[in-house]
mmCIF file of C-alpha atoms and ligand atoms in Angstrom:
data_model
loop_
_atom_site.group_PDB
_atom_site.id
_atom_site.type_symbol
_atom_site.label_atom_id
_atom_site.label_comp_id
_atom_site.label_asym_id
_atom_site.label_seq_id
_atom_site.Cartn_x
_atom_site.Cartn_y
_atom_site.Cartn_z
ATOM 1 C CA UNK I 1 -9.805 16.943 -6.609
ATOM 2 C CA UNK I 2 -10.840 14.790 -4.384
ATOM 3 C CA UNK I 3 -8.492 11.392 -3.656
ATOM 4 C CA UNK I 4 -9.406 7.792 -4.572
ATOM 5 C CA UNK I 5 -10.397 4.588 -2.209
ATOM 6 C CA UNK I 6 -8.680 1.419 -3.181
ATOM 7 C CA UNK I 7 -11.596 0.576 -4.609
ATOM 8 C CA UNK I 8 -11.410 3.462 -7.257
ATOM 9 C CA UNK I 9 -14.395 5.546 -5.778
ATOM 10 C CA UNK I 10 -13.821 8.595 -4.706
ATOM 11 C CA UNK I 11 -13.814 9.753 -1.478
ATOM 12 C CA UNK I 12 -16.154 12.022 0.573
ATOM 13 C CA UNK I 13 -15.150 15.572 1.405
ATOM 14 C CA UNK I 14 -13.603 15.971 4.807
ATOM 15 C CA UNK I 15 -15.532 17.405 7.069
ATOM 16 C CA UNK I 16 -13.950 18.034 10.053
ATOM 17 C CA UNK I 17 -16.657 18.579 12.260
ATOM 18 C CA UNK I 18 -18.028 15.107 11.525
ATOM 19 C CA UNK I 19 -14.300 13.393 11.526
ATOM 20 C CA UNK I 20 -14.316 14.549 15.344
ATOM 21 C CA UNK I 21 -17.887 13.419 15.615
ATOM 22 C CA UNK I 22 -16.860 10.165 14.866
ATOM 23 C CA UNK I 23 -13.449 10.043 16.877
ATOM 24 C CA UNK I 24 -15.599 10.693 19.531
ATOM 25 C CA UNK I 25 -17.422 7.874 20.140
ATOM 26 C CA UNK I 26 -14.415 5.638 18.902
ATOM 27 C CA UNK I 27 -11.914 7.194 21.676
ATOM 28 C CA UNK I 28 -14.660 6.758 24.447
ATOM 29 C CA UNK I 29 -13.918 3.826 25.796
ATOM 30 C CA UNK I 30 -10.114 4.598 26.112
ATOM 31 C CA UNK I 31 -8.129 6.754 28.757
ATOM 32 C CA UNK I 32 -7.945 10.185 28.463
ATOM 33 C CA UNK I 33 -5.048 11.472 27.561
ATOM 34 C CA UNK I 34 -2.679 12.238 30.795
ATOM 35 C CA UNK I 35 -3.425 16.123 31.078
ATOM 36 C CA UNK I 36 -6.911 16.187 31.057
ATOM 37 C CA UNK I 37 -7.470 13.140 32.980
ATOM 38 C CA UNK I 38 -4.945 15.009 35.770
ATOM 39 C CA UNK I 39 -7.482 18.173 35.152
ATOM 40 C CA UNK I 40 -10.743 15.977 35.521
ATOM 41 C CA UNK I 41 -8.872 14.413 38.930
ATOM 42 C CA UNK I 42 -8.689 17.892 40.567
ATOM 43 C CA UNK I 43 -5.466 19.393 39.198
ATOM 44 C CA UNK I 44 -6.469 21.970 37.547
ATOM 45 C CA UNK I 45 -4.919 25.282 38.297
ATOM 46 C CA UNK I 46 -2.660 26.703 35.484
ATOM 47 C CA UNK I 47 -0.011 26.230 37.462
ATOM 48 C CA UNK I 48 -0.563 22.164 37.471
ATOM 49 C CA UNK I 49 -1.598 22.009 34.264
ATOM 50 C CA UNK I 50 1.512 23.547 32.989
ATOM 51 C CA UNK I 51 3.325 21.655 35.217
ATOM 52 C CA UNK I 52 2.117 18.983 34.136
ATOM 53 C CA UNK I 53 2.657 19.161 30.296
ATOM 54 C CA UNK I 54 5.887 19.749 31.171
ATOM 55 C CA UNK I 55 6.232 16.569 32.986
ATOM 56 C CA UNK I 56 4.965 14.605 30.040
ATOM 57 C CA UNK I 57 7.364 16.305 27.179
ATOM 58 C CA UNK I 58 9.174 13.069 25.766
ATOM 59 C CA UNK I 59 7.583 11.274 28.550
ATOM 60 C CA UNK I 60 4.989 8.165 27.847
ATOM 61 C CA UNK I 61 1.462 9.092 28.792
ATOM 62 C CA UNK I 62 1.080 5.999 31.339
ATOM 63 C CA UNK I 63 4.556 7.533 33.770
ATOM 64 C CA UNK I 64 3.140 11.238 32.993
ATOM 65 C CA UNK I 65 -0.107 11.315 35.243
ATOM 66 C CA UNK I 66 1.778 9.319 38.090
ATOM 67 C CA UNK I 67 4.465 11.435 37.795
ATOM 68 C CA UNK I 68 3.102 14.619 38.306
ATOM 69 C CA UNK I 69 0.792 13.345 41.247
ATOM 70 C CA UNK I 70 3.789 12.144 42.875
ATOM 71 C CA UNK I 71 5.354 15.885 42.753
ATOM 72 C CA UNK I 72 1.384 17.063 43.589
ATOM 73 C CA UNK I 73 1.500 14.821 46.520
ATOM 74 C CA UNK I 74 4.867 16.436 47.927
ATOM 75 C CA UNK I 75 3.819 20.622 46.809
ATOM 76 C CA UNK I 76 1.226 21.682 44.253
ATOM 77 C CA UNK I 77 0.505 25.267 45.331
ATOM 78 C CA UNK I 78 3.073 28.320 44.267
ATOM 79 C CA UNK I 79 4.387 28.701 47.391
ATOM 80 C CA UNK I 80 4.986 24.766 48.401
ATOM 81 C CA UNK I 81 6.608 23.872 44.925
ATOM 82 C CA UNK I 82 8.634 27.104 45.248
ATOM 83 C CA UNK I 83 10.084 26.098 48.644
ATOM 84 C CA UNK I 84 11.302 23.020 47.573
ATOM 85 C CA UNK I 85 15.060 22.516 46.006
ATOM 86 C CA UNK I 86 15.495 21.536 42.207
ATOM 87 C CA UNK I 87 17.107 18.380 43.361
ATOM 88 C CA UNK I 88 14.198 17.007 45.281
ATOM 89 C CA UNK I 89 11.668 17.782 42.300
ATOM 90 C CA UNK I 90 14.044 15.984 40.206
ATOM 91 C CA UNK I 91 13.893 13.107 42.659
ATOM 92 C CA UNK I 92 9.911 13.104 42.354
ATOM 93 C CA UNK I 93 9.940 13.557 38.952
ATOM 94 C CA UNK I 94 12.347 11.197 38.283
ATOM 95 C CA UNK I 95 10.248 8.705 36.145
ATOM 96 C CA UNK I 96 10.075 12.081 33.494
ATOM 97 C CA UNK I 97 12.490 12.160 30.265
ATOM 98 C CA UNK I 98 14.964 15.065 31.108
ATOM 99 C CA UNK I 99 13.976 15.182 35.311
ATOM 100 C CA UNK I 100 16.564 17.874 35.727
ATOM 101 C CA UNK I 101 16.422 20.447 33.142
ATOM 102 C CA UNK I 102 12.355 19.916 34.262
ATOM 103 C CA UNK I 103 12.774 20.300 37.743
ATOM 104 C CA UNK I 104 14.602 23.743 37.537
ATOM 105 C CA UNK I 105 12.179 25.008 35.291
ATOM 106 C CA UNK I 106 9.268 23.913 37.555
ATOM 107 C CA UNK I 107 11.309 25.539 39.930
ATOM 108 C CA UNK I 108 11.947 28.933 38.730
ATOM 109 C CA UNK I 109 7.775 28.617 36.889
ATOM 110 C CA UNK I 110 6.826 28.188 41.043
ATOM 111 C CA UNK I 111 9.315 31.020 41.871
ATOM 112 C CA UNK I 112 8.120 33.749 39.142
ATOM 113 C CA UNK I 113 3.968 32.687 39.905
ATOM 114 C CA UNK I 114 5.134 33.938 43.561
ATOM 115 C CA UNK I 115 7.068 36.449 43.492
ATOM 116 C CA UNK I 116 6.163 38.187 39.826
ATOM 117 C CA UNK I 117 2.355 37.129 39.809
ATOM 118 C CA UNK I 118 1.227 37.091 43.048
ATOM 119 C CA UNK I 119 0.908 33.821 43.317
ATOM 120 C CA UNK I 120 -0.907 33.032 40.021
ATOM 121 C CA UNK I 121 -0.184 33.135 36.678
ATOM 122 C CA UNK I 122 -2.816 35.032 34.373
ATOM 123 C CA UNK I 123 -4.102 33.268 31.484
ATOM 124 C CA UNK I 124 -2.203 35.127 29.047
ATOM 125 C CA UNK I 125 -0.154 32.991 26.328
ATOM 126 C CA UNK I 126 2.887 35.567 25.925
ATOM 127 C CA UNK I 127 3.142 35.435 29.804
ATOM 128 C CA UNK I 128 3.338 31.829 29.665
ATOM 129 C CA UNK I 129 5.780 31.209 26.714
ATOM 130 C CA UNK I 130 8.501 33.784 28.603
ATOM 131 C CA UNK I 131 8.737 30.954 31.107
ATOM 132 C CA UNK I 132 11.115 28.524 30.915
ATOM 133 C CA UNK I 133 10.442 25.515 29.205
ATOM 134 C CA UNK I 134 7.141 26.314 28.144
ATOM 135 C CA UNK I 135 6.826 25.804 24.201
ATOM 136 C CA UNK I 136 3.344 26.724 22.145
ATOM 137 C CA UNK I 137 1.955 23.662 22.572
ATOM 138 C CA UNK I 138 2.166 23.559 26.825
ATOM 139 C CA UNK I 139 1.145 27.009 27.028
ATOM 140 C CA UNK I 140 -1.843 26.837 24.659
ATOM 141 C CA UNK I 141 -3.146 23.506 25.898
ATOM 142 C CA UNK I 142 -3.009 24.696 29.933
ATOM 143 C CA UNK I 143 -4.557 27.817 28.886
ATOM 144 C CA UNK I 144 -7.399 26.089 26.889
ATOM 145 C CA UNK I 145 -7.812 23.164 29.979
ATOM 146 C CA UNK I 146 -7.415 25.593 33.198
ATOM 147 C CA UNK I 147 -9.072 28.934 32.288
ATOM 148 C CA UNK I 148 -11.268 27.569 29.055
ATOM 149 C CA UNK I 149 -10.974 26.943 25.780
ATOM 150 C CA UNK I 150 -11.602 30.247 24.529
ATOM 151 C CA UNK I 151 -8.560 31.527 26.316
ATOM 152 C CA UNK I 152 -6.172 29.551 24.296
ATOM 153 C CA UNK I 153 -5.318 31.751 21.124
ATOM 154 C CA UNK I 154 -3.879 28.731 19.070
ATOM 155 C CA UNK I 155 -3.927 24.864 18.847
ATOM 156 C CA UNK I 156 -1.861 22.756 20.623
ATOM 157 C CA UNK I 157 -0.278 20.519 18.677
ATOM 158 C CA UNK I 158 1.737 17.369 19.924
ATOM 159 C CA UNK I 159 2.865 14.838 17.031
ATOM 160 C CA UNK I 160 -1.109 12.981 17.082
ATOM 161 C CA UNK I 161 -2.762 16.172 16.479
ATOM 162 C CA UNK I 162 0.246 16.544 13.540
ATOM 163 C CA UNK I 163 0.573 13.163 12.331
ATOM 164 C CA UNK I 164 -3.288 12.410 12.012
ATOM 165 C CA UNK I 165 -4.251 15.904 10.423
ATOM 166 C CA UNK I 166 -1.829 15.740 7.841
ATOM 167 C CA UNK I 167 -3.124 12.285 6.927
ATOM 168 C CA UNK I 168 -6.393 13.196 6.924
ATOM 169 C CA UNK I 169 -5.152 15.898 4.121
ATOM 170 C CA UNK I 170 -6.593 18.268 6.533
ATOM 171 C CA UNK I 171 -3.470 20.068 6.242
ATOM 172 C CA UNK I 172 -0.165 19.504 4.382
ATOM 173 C CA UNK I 173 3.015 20.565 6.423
ATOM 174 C CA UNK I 174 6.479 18.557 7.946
ATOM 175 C CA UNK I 175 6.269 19.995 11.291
ATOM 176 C CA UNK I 176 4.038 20.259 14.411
ATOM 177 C CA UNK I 177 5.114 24.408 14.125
ATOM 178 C CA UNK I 178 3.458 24.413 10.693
ATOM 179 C CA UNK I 179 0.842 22.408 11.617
ATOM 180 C CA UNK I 180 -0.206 24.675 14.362
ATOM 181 C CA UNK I 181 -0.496 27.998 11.705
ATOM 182 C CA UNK I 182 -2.372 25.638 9.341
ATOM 183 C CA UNK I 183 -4.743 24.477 11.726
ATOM 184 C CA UNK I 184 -5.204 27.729 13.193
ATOM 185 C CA UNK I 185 -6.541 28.893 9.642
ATOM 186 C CA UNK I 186 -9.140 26.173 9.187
ATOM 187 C CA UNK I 187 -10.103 24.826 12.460
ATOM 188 C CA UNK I 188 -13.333 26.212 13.825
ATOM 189 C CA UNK I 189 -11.954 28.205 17.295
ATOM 190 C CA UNK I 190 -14.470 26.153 19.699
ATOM 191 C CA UNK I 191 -12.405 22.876 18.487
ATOM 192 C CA UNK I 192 -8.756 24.220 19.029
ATOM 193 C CA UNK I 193 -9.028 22.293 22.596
ATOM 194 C CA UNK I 194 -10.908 19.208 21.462
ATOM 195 C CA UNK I 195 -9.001 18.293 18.436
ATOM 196 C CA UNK I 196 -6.110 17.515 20.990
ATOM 197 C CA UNK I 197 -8.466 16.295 23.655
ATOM 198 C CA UNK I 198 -9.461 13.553 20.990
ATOM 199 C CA UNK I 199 -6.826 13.082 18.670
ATOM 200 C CA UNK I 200 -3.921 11.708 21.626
ATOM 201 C CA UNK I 201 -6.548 8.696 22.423
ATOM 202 C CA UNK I 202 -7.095 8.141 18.641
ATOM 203 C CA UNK I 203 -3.277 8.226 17.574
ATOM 204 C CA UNK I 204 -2.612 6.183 20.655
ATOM 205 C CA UNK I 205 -5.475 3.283 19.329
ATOM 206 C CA UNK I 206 -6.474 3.387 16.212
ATOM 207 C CA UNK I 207 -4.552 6.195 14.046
ATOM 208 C CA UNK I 208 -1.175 5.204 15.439
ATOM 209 C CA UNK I 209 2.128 5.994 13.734
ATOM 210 C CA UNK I 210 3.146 3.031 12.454
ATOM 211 C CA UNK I 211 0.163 0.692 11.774
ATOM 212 C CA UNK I 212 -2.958 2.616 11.813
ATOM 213 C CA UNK I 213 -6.131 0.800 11.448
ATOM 214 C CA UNK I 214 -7.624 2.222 8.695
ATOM 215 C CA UNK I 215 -9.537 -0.806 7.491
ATOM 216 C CA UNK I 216 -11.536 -0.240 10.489
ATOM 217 C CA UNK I 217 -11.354 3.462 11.065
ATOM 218 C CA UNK I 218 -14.634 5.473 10.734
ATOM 219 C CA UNK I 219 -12.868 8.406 8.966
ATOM 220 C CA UNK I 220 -11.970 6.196 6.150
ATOM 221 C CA UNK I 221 -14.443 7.140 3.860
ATOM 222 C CA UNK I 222 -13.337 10.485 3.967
ATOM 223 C CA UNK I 223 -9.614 10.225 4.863
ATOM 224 C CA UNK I 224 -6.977 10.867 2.437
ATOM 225 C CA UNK I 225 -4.445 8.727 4.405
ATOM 226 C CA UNK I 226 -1.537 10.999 2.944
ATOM 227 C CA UNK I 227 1.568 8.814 3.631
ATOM 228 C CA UNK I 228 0.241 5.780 4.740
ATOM 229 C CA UNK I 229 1.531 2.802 3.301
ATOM 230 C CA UNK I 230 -0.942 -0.029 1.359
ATOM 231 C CA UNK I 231 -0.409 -2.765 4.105
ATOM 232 C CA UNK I 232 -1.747 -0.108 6.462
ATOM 233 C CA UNK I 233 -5.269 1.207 3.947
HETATM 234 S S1 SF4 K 301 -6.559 5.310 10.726
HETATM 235 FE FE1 SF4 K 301 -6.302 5.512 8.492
HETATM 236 S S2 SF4 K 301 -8.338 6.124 7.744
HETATM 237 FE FE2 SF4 K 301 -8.304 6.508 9.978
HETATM 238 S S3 SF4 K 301 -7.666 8.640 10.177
HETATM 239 FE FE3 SF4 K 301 -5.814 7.395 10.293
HETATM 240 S S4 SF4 K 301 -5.004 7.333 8.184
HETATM 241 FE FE4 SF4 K 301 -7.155 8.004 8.090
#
């Protein structure tokens, strides 16, 4: 059955390919989110973009775009990131949660795209989840921004794309893992790169995690808000 509004009407279905409709002409006016704004500035091999979303793990999206032009600025092709020393990517990347266990991965990702690749990594997700410190969501989000969306096999889920999909009833799980196997059932394939593409802007300003705006949301009419409190609906 279909949940309630305050108001005791019920809501609409959700339809999920008019929920991003409208989330995208409410996140327009905001800044992308970090990785695809560093794709749309020119870094865009997989080898930046990964780098990249590893740079912004636990890292705020304003000091994750700086960040990783800073490193850019220094090295951004195999061989020039491989020459350089963990230590001095951890001084580059120093504004990054976790700079040193980060550097030495970018490191040894630089190092294996040289020497085991030929000096670029294929768009292939197991390749890219046997490096080190690349998780599901990195790999499938650089795959899906650097050799197109179709190449990513799954979503890529950060805590937005999690949070907001389970309030939307969308899906119903307690982790970004499980929300990435629910949303790979029953999102439509051409939107496993745009849900994330929309949904960081929208957590960031309007569906954030502790006082979304619902009141003037334009999913509200269909939005279960699962777990969102009444000051919030
Ligand atoms: S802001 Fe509220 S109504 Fe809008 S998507 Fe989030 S929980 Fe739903």
């Amino acid at each position: 059955m279909r949940p309630f509004s305050d108001d005791g009407s019920q809501k609409e279905p959700f339809e999920i390919v008019r929920a991003l409709s409208l989330i995208t002409k409410t996140v327009a006016p905001y800044p992308p989110a970090a990785l695809f704004q560093q794709a749309a500035e020119g870094y865009d091999t997989l080898l930046e973009v990964l780098v990249g979303c590893i740079i912004s793990i636990r890292t705020r999206d304003e000091d994750s775009l700086p960040t990783a032009k800073r490193l850019f600025a220094r090295a951004r092709t195999p061989n020039a990131l491989a020459a350089l020393s963990p230590e001095e990517i951890e001084v580059l990347i120093g504004a990054s949660q976790f700079a040193g266990p980060k550097a030495r991965q970018i490191r040894e990702i630089a190092r294996q795209t040289v020497e085991t690749f030929g000096g670029a990594l294929p768009c292939d997700e197991a390749t890219l989840l046997a490096l080190p410190g690349v998780g599901p969501k990195c790999a499938n989000l650089a795959l899906g921004i650097a050799c197109g969306a179709e190449a990513a096999p799954h979503v890529g889920v950060d805590i937005h794309v999690h949070r907001i999909t389970n309030r939307w009833g969308y899906v119903a799980t307690k982790t970004p893992e499980k929300t990435k196997i629910a949303l790979d059932a029953v999102l439509p394939p051409r939107y496993r790169l745009e849900i994330n593409r929309l949904l960081v802007p929208f957590g960031k300003h309007v569906c954030t995690g502790v006082s979304p705006r619902c009141s003037t949301c334009p999913v509200l009419p269909m939005c279960a808000q699962v777990g969102v409190g009444a000051a919030h609906r």
